[in-house]
Amino acid sequence: MALLCARSPLGSCGTPTRDRLLLLLLSLGWVLHSRAQAADTGQDAAPWLQHTSQDLSWQRPELTAIFRRALKDTEQKVCPPGKEAHVVDENLIFYKEWELEACVDGALLAKQMDRVNAVPFTYQQLDIFKRKLDEFYPQGYPESLIRHLSYFFHEVTTEDIHKWNVTSLETVKSLLKVSKRGKMDAQVAALIARYLVVGGQLDNATLDMLASFRPTYLCFLSPEQLGSMQEDVVWTVRPQDLDTCRPLQMNVLYSKARIAFQNMSGSEYFARIKPFLGGASTEDLRALTRQNISMDVATFKKLQKEALLPMTIAEVQKLLGPNLAGLKVEEENSPFRDWILRQRQEDLDSLGLGLHGGMPNGYLVLDLNVREALSGGPYLLGPGRALTVIPALLLALILN
């Protein structure tokens, strides 16, 4: 059973030396000042020094105890004779924490990591081992150590993992196996990210193992890898798990979510499908307008621009319902701005929201892909220019 220590009002039990030394220095300053006063008055210094601790105790009792402990700590930095560890075994359980700090080095722990996992050390002792390894490998653990971490993987943080270079799928699998117990979702996501960033490929067995964790790792997977996962994975997805996903990833996840939630309807279905609507098509959005739901503006902002642009004002009005007023706040942001540019200004005015940027009356929108790609918006033609261009377009169509 792991033993935990309570936090002291004078400092943390995990790092007492710094606070004690600070008080020690302050105490020494007081002692030297008092000693100088004694010398000036001609008092005998030797008896005074013999009673220094009593004088300090009279001033502040707890200061005396800390003073003595600090002196003891400074004397105990060196490993006692015969205590230096050459093997990781049960004897280390009975070492005091300062003895582990002084007598065990990171090289030994790295070499005998299997023994570290086999011996029932306390959480505090494992914390010390973790610090020793971090000091020995300041740039991150080598893969030769990572593949043998086993349950010691529970001691590492996501910041530690981001320093690693993981190239072996077997290493990934071994760490996933020991991560099923405990809250290791963040570490698992960081591990998958480090493996994939060097070009690693996940097989179906690994993808099946990942399904048992909270899917914070989804946005690290390729669309092909996401397609190989079971539909059940979407049931535990939170909106923040998808924040960094790209459109192609969202397309795959939305398709899986539609299958997973196909037996639901109405508000229940919408509550489930909402985090995945960033992958919905225009047809899917139009289907939602017939289900009497009200999409919030935050979800509307995550829709793909290509899916939103063909939507009419009436369809968007049905989609947002009472949340339609939120369009005004977001009218300068994509994809709202892109959609507004394609609407007639008089139709936008009918909403009563004060939206601006629509097409003036009498203008046409021609879907000239090249021109739109260059300009970033639709190409507008006034009535006179439209009359000039339209015959040329008709002639071109006839010739084709």
Coordinates of C-alpha atoms in Angstrom, one line a residue:
M1 CA 0.0 0.0 0.0
A2 CA 1.4 3.4 -0.9
L3 CA 2.0 5.8 1.9
L4 CA 1.1 9.5 1.5
C5 CA 2.4 12.4 3.6
A6 CA 0.5 15.4 4.7
R7 CA 1.5 18.9 3.6
S8 CA 3.3 20.9 6.3
P9 CA 2.5 24.5 6.9
L10 CA 6.2 25.3 6.4
G11 CA 6.6 23.4 3.1
S12 CA 5.9 20.3 1.1
C13 CA 6.9 17.0 2.5
G14 CA 8.2 16.1 -1.0
T15 CA 10.8 18.9 -1.1
P16 CA 11.7 19.9 2.5
T17 CA 15.3 20.7 2.1
R18 CA 15.0 24.0 0.3
D19 CA 12.6 25.5 2.8
R20 CA 14.6 24.2 5.7
L21 CA 17.8 25.6 4.4
L22 CA 16.1 29.0 3.9
L23 CA 15.1 29.0 7.5
L24 CA 18.5 27.8 8.4
L25 CA 20.1 30.8 6.7
L26 CA 17.7 33.2 8.3
S27 CA 18.5 31.6 11.7
L28 CA 22.2 31.8 11.1
G29 CA 21.8 35.5 10.3
W30 CA 20.0 36.0 13.6
V31 CA 22.7 33.9 15.4
L32 CA 25.6 35.9 13.9
H33 CA 23.9 39.2 14.7
S34 CA 23.4 38.1 18.4
R35 CA 26.9 36.8 18.6
A36 CA 28.3 40.2 17.4
Q37 CA 26.2 41.9 20.1
A38 CA 27.6 39.5 22.7
A39 CA 31.2 40.3 21.6
D40 CA 30.5 44.0 21.7
T41 CA 29.2 43.8 25.3
G42 CA 32.1 41.5 26.4
Q43 CA 29.9 38.5 27.2
D44 CA 31.4 35.1 27.1
A45 CA 30.4 33.5 23.7
A46 CA 31.0 29.9 24.5
P47 CA 28.2 29.5 27.1
W48 CA 25.9 31.5 24.8
L49 CA 26.6 29.0 21.9
Q50 CA 25.8 26.1 24.2
H51 CA 22.3 27.6 24.7
T52 CA 21.6 28.8 21.2
S53 CA 18.9 26.2 20.6
Q54 CA 17.2 27.1 23.8
D55 CA 17.2 30.8 22.9
L56 CA 15.8 29.9 19.4
S57 CA 13.2 27.7 21.0
W58 CA 12.1 30.6 23.3
Q59 CA 11.8 32.8 20.2
R60 CA 10.0 30.2 18.0
P61 CA 9.8 26.5 19.1
E62 CA 9.2 25.1 15.6
L63 CA 12.3 27.0 14.3
T64 CA 14.6 24.9 16.5
A65 CA 13.2 21.6 15.2
I66 CA 13.6 22.7 11.6
F67 CA 17.0 24.1 12.3
R68 CA 18.2 20.7 13.6
R69 CA 16.5 18.8 10.7
A70 CA 18.1 21.1 8.1
L71 CA 21.5 20.5 9.6
K72 CA 20.8 16.8 9.6
D73 CA 19.7 16.9 5.9
T74 CA 22.8 18.7 4.9
E75 CA 24.9 16.0 6.6
Q76 CA 23.0 13.2 5.0
K77 CA 23.7 13.9 1.3
V78 CA 26.4 11.3 1.1
C79 CA 25.4 7.6 0.9
P80 CA 26.4 5.9 4.2
P81 CA 29.1 3.2 3.9
G82 CA 27.7 -0.2 2.8
K83 CA 24.4 1.4 1.7
E84 CA 25.2 2.0 -2.0
A85 CA 22.7 0.0 -4.1
H86 CA 24.1 -2.3 -6.7
V87 CA 20.9 -4.2 -7.3
V88 CA 17.2 -3.3 -7.1
D89 CA 15.7 -5.7 -4.6
E90 CA 13.4 -5.8 -1.5
N91 CA 16.1 -4.3 0.7
L92 CA 15.5 -0.9 -0.9
I93 CA 12.0 -0.9 0.6
F94 CA 13.5 -0.3 4.0
Y95 CA 15.7 2.6 2.9
K96 CA 14.8 6.0 4.1
E97 CA 13.9 8.5 1.4
W98 CA 17.1 10.4 1.7
E99 CA 19.0 7.1 1.5
L100 CA 17.3 6.3 -1.8
E101 CA 18.2 9.8 -3.1
A102 CA 21.8 9.3 -2.1
C103 CA 22.4 5.6 -2.7
V104 CA 20.5 4.7 -5.9
D105 CA 21.4 6.1 -9.3
G106 CA 19.4 6.4 -12.5
A107 CA 21.7 4.1 -14.5
L108 CA 20.9 1.2 -12.1
L109 CA 17.2 1.9 -12.3
A110 CA 17.2 2.0 -16.1
K111 CA 19.2 -1.3 -16.2
Q112 CA 17.0 -3.1 -13.8
M113 CA 13.6 -1.6 -14.6
D114 CA 12.0 -5.1 -14.5
R115 CA 13.0 -5.3 -10.8
V116 CA 11.6 -1.9 -10.1
N117 CA 8.2 -3.1 -11.3
A118 CA 8.5 -6.4 -9.4
V119 CA 9.3 -5.0 -6.0
P120 CA 6.3 -3.4 -4.1
F121 CA 7.7 0.1 -3.7
T122 CA 5.6 2.9 -2.2
Y123 CA 4.4 5.8 -4.3
Q124 CA 6.9 8.1 -2.6
Q125 CA 9.8 5.7 -3.4
L126 CA 8.6 5.5 -7.0
D127 CA 8.6 9.3 -7.2
I128 CA 12.2 9.3 -6.1
F129 CA 13.1 6.7 -8.8
K130 CA 11.3 8.8 -11.3
R131 CA 13.4 11.9 -10.4
K132 CA 16.6 9.9 -10.6
L133 CA 15.7 8.7 -14.1
D134 CA 14.7 12.2 -15.2
E135 CA 18.1 13.5 -14.0
F136 CA 19.9 10.7 -15.8
Y137 CA 18.0 11.2 -19.0
P138 CA 17.2 15.0 -19.2
Q139 CA 16.4 14.8 -22.9
G140 CA 13.9 12.0 -22.5
Y141 CA 14.1 8.2 -22.0
P142 CA 15.7 6.1 -24.8
E143 CA 13.5 3.5 -26.4
S144 CA 15.6 0.7 -24.9
L145 CA 14.2 1.9 -21.5
I146 CA 10.7 2.7 -22.8
R147 CA 10.1 -0.8 -24.0
H148 CA 10.7 -2.1 -20.4
L149 CA 8.8 0.5 -18.5
S150 CA 5.7 -1.7 -18.0
Y151 CA 3.8 -0.4 -14.9
F152 CA 6.3 2.3 -14.3
F153 CA 4.6 4.0 -17.3
H154 CA 2.0 5.1 -14.8
E155 CA 4.6 7.4 -13.2
V156 CA 5.3 9.4 -16.4
T157 CA 3.6 12.5 -17.6
T158 CA 2.5 13.7 -21.0
E159 CA 5.4 16.2 -20.9
D160 CA 7.8 13.2 -20.5
I161 CA 6.3 11.3 -23.4
H162 CA 6.6 14.3 -25.7
K163 CA 10.4 13.9 -25.4
W164 CA 10.4 10.3 -26.5
N165 CA 11.2 8.7 -29.8
V166 CA 8.9 5.6 -30.1
T167 CA 9.4 3.6 -33.3
S168 CA 8.3 0.1 -32.2
L169 CA 4.7 -1.0 -32.4
E170 CA 5.4 -3.7 -29.9
T171 CA 6.5 -1.1 -27.4
V172 CA 3.2 0.8 -28.0
K173 CA 1.2 -2.4 -27.4
S174 CA 3.1 -3.3 -24.2
L175 CA 2.4 0.1 -22.8
L176 CA -1.3 0.0 -23.8
K177 CA -1.7 -3.3 -22.0
V178 CA -0.5 -1.8 -18.7
S179 CA -2.5 1.4 -19.1
K180 CA -6.0 -0.2 -19.0
R181 CA -6.2 0.4 -15.2
G182 CA -6.0 3.9 -14.0
K183 CA -6.6 7.3 -15.7
M184 CA -4.1 7.0 -18.5
D185 CA -6.1 8.5 -21.4
A186 CA -3.8 11.6 -21.7
Q187 CA -0.6 9.5 -21.6
V188 CA -2.0 7.0 -24.2
A189 CA -2.9 9.9 -26.6
A190 CA 0.6 11.3 -26.2
L191 CA 2.1 7.9 -26.8
I192 CA 0.1 7.4 -30.0
A193 CA 1.1 10.8 -31.2
R194 CA 4.8 10.2 -30.7
Y195 CA 4.6 6.9 -32.5
L196 CA 2.7 8.3 -35.5
V197 CA 4.8 11.4 -35.8
V198 CA 7.8 9.2 -36.8
G199 CA 5.8 7.4 -39.4
G200 CA 4.6 4.5 -37.4
Q201 CA 1.6 2.5 -38.5
L202 CA -1.1 1.0 -36.2
D203 CA -2.5 -2.5 -37.0
N204 CA -6.0 -3.6 -36.4
A205 CA -5.1 -5.3 -33.1
T206 CA -3.7 -2.0 -31.7
L207 CA -6.8 -0.1 -32.9
D208 CA -8.9 -2.6 -31.1
M209 CA -6.9 -2.0 -27.9
L210 CA -7.3 1.8 -28.2
A211 CA -11.1 1.3 -28.2
S212 CA -10.9 0.6 -24.5
F213 CA -9.6 4.1 -23.7
R214 CA -11.3 7.5 -23.8
P215 CA -10.7 8.6 -27.5
T216 CA -8.5 11.6 -26.9
Y217 CA -6.2 10.2 -29.5
L218 CA -8.7 10.2 -32.5
C219 CA -7.3 13.3 -34.2
F220 CA -3.8 11.8 -34.3
L221 CA -5.1 8.9 -36.5
S222 CA -5.3 9.1 -40.3
P223 CA -8.7 8.8 -42.0
E224 CA -7.8 5.2 -43.1
Q225 CA -6.9 4.3 -39.5
L226 CA -10.2 5.8 -38.2
G227 CA -12.1 3.9 -40.9
S228 CA -10.7 0.6 -39.4
M229 CA -12.0 1.3 -35.9
Q230 CA -15.3 -0.1 -34.6
E231 CA -18.3 2.3 -34.6
D232 CA -18.5 1.8 -30.8
V233 CA -15.6 4.3 -30.3
V234 CA -17.9 7.3 -30.9
W235 CA -20.0 6.6 -27.9
T236 CA -17.5 8.0 -25.4
V237 CA -16.3 10.9 -27.5
R238 CA -16.4 14.4 -25.9
P239 CA -16.5 17.5 -28.0
Q240 CA -13.0 18.6 -26.9
D241 CA -11.7 15.2 -28.2
L242 CA -12.4 16.4 -31.7
D243 CA -11.1 20.0 -31.5
T244 CA -7.9 19.3 -33.6
C245 CA -9.4 16.9 -36.1
R246 CA -9.2 17.9 -39.8
P247 CA -12.1 17.8 -42.3
L248 CA -11.2 14.4 -43.7
Q249 CA -11.0 12.9 -40.2
M250 CA -14.4 14.5 -39.3
N251 CA -16.0 13.0 -42.4
V252 CA -15.0 9.5 -41.3
L253 CA -16.0 10.0 -37.7
Y254 CA -19.4 11.5 -38.8
S255 CA -20.1 8.4 -40.9
K256 CA -19.4 6.2 -38.0
A257 CA -21.5 8.3 -35.6
R258 CA -24.5 8.1 -38.0
I259 CA -24.3 4.3 -38.0
A260 CA -23.8 4.1 -34.2
F261 CA -26.7 6.4 -33.4
Q262 CA -29.0 5.3 -36.3
N263 CA -31.7 3.9 -33.9
M264 CA -32.1 7.3 -32.2
S265 CA -34.2 10.2 -33.4
G266 CA -35.2 13.7 -32.6
S267 CA -33.4 15.6 -29.8
E268 CA -31.7 12.4 -28.5
Y269 CA -30.1 11.8 -31.9
F270 CA -29.1 15.4 -32.3
A271 CA -27.4 15.5 -28.8
R272 CA -25.3 12.5 -29.8
I273 CA -24.5 13.5 -33.4
K274 CA -23.8 17.2 -32.6
P275 CA -20.0 16.8 -31.9
F276 CA -19.5 15.1 -35.2
L277 CA -21.5 17.6 -37.4
G278 CA -18.2 19.0 -38.7
G279 CA -18.2 16.1 -41.1
A280 CA -21.9 16.4 -42.2
S281 CA -22.8 17.0 -45.8
T282 CA -25.3 19.6 -47.2
E283 CA -27.9 16.8 -47.5
D284 CA -27.4 15.8 -43.9
L285 CA -27.8 19.4 -42.7
R286 CA -31.0 19.7 -44.7
A287 CA -32.3 16.5 -43.1
L288 CA -31.8 18.1 -39.7
T289 CA -33.9 21.1 -40.6
R290 CA -36.9 18.7 -40.8
Q291 CA -36.3 17.3 -37.3
N292 CA -37.4 20.3 -35.3
I293 CA -34.0 20.9 -33.6
S294 CA -32.1 24.1 -32.8
M295 CA -28.4 24.1 -33.5
D296 CA -26.3 26.4 -31.3
V297 CA -24.0 28.9 -32.9
A298 CA -20.8 27.1 -31.5
T299 CA -21.8 23.9 -33.4
F300 CA -22.8 25.9 -36.5
K301 CA -19.3 27.5 -36.6
K302 CA -17.7 24.0 -36.9
L303 CA -19.7 23.0 -40.0
Q304 CA -17.7 22.6 -43.2
K305 CA -17.9 25.6 -45.5
E306 CA -18.6 23.4 -48.5
A307 CA -21.6 21.9 -46.7
L308 CA -23.0 25.2 -45.5
L309 CA -22.7 27.4 -48.6
P310 CA -25.5 25.8 -50.6
M311 CA -28.0 26.2 -47.7
T312 CA -30.7 28.8 -48.2
I313 CA -31.7 31.4 -45.8
A314 CA -34.9 29.5 -44.9
E315 CA -32.9 26.3 -44.2
V316 CA -30.4 28.1 -42.0
Q317 CA -33.3 29.8 -40.2
K318 CA -34.9 26.4 -39.5
L319 CA -31.5 24.9 -38.5
L320 CA -30.7 27.5 -35.9
G321 CA -34.2 28.2 -34.7
P322 CA -34.1 30.7 -31.7
N323 CA -30.3 30.7 -32.0
L324 CA -30.5 32.6 -35.3
A325 CA -29.6 35.9 -33.6
G326 CA -26.1 34.6 -33.0
L327 CA -25.4 35.1 -36.6
K328 CA -24.9 38.8 -36.1
V329 CA -22.0 38.3 -33.7
E330 CA -20.3 35.9 -36.0
E331 CA -21.0 37.7 -39.4
E332 CA -17.3 38.6 -40.0
N333 CA -16.1 35.0 -39.3
S334 CA -15.9 32.0 -41.5
P335 CA -18.0 30.1 -42.4
F336 CA -20.7 32.7 -41.7
R337 CA -19.0 35.4 -43.8
D338 CA -18.7 33.0 -46.8
W339 CA -22.4 32.1 -46.5
I340 CA -23.5 35.7 -46.2
L341 CA -21.6 36.7 -49.3
R342 CA -23.8 34.3 -51.4
Q343 CA -27.1 35.6 -50.1
R344 CA -29.1 38.5 -51.5
Q345 CA -29.0 41.5 -49.2
E346 CA -32.8 41.9 -49.4
D347 CA -33.2 38.3 -48.1
L348 CA -30.7 38.9 -45.3
D349 CA -32.7 42.1 -44.4
S350 CA -35.8 40.0 -44.0
L351 CA -34.2 38.3 -41.0
G352 CA -34.1 41.5 -39.1
L353 CA -30.6 40.9 -37.7
G354 CA -28.8 43.8 -39.4
L355 CA -26.6 41.4 -41.4
H356 CA -24.5 43.1 -44.1
G357 CA -22.4 41.9 -47.0
G358 CA -25.0 40.2 -49.2
M359 CA -25.4 40.8 -52.9
P360 CA -27.1 44.0 -53.9
N361 CA -30.4 43.7 -55.9
G362 CA -29.8 43.0 -59.6
Y363 CA -26.5 41.2 -59.2
L364 CA -25.7 37.6 -60.2
V365 CA -23.4 35.1 -58.7
L366 CA -21.4 33.1 -61.2
D367 CA -19.6 30.1 -59.8
L368 CA -16.2 30.7 -61.4
N369 CA -14.0 28.4 -59.5
V370 CA -10.7 29.8 -60.7
R371 CA -11.7 33.4 -60.1
E372 CA -13.2 32.6 -56.7
A373 CA -10.1 30.7 -55.6
L374 CA -8.0 33.7 -56.4
S375 CA -10.2 36.3 -54.8
G376 CA -11.4 34.3 -51.9
G377 CA -15.1 35.1 -52.6
P378 CA -17.8 34.9 -55.2
Y379 CA -17.5 36.9 -58.4
L380 CA -20.3 39.4 -58.7
L381 CA -21.5 40.9 -61.9
G382 CA -23.7 44.0 -62.2
P383 CA -26.8 44.0 -64.5
G384 CA -25.0 45.6 -67.5
R385 CA -21.9 43.3 -67.3
A386 CA -24.2 40.3 -66.8
L387 CA -26.0 41.1 -70.1
T388 CA -22.7 41.3 -71.8
V389 CA -21.3 38.0 -70.4
I390 CA -24.3 35.8 -70.6
P391 CA -24.5 35.5 -74.4
A392 CA -20.8 34.6 -74.5
L393 CA -21.5 31.9 -72.0
L394 CA -24.4 30.5 -73.9
L395 CA -22.4 30.5 -77.1
A396 CA -19.6 28.5 -75.3
L397 CA -22.2 26.0 -74.1
I398 CA -23.6 25.5 -77.6
L399 CA -20.2 25.0 -79.1
N400 CA -19.3 22.4 -76.4

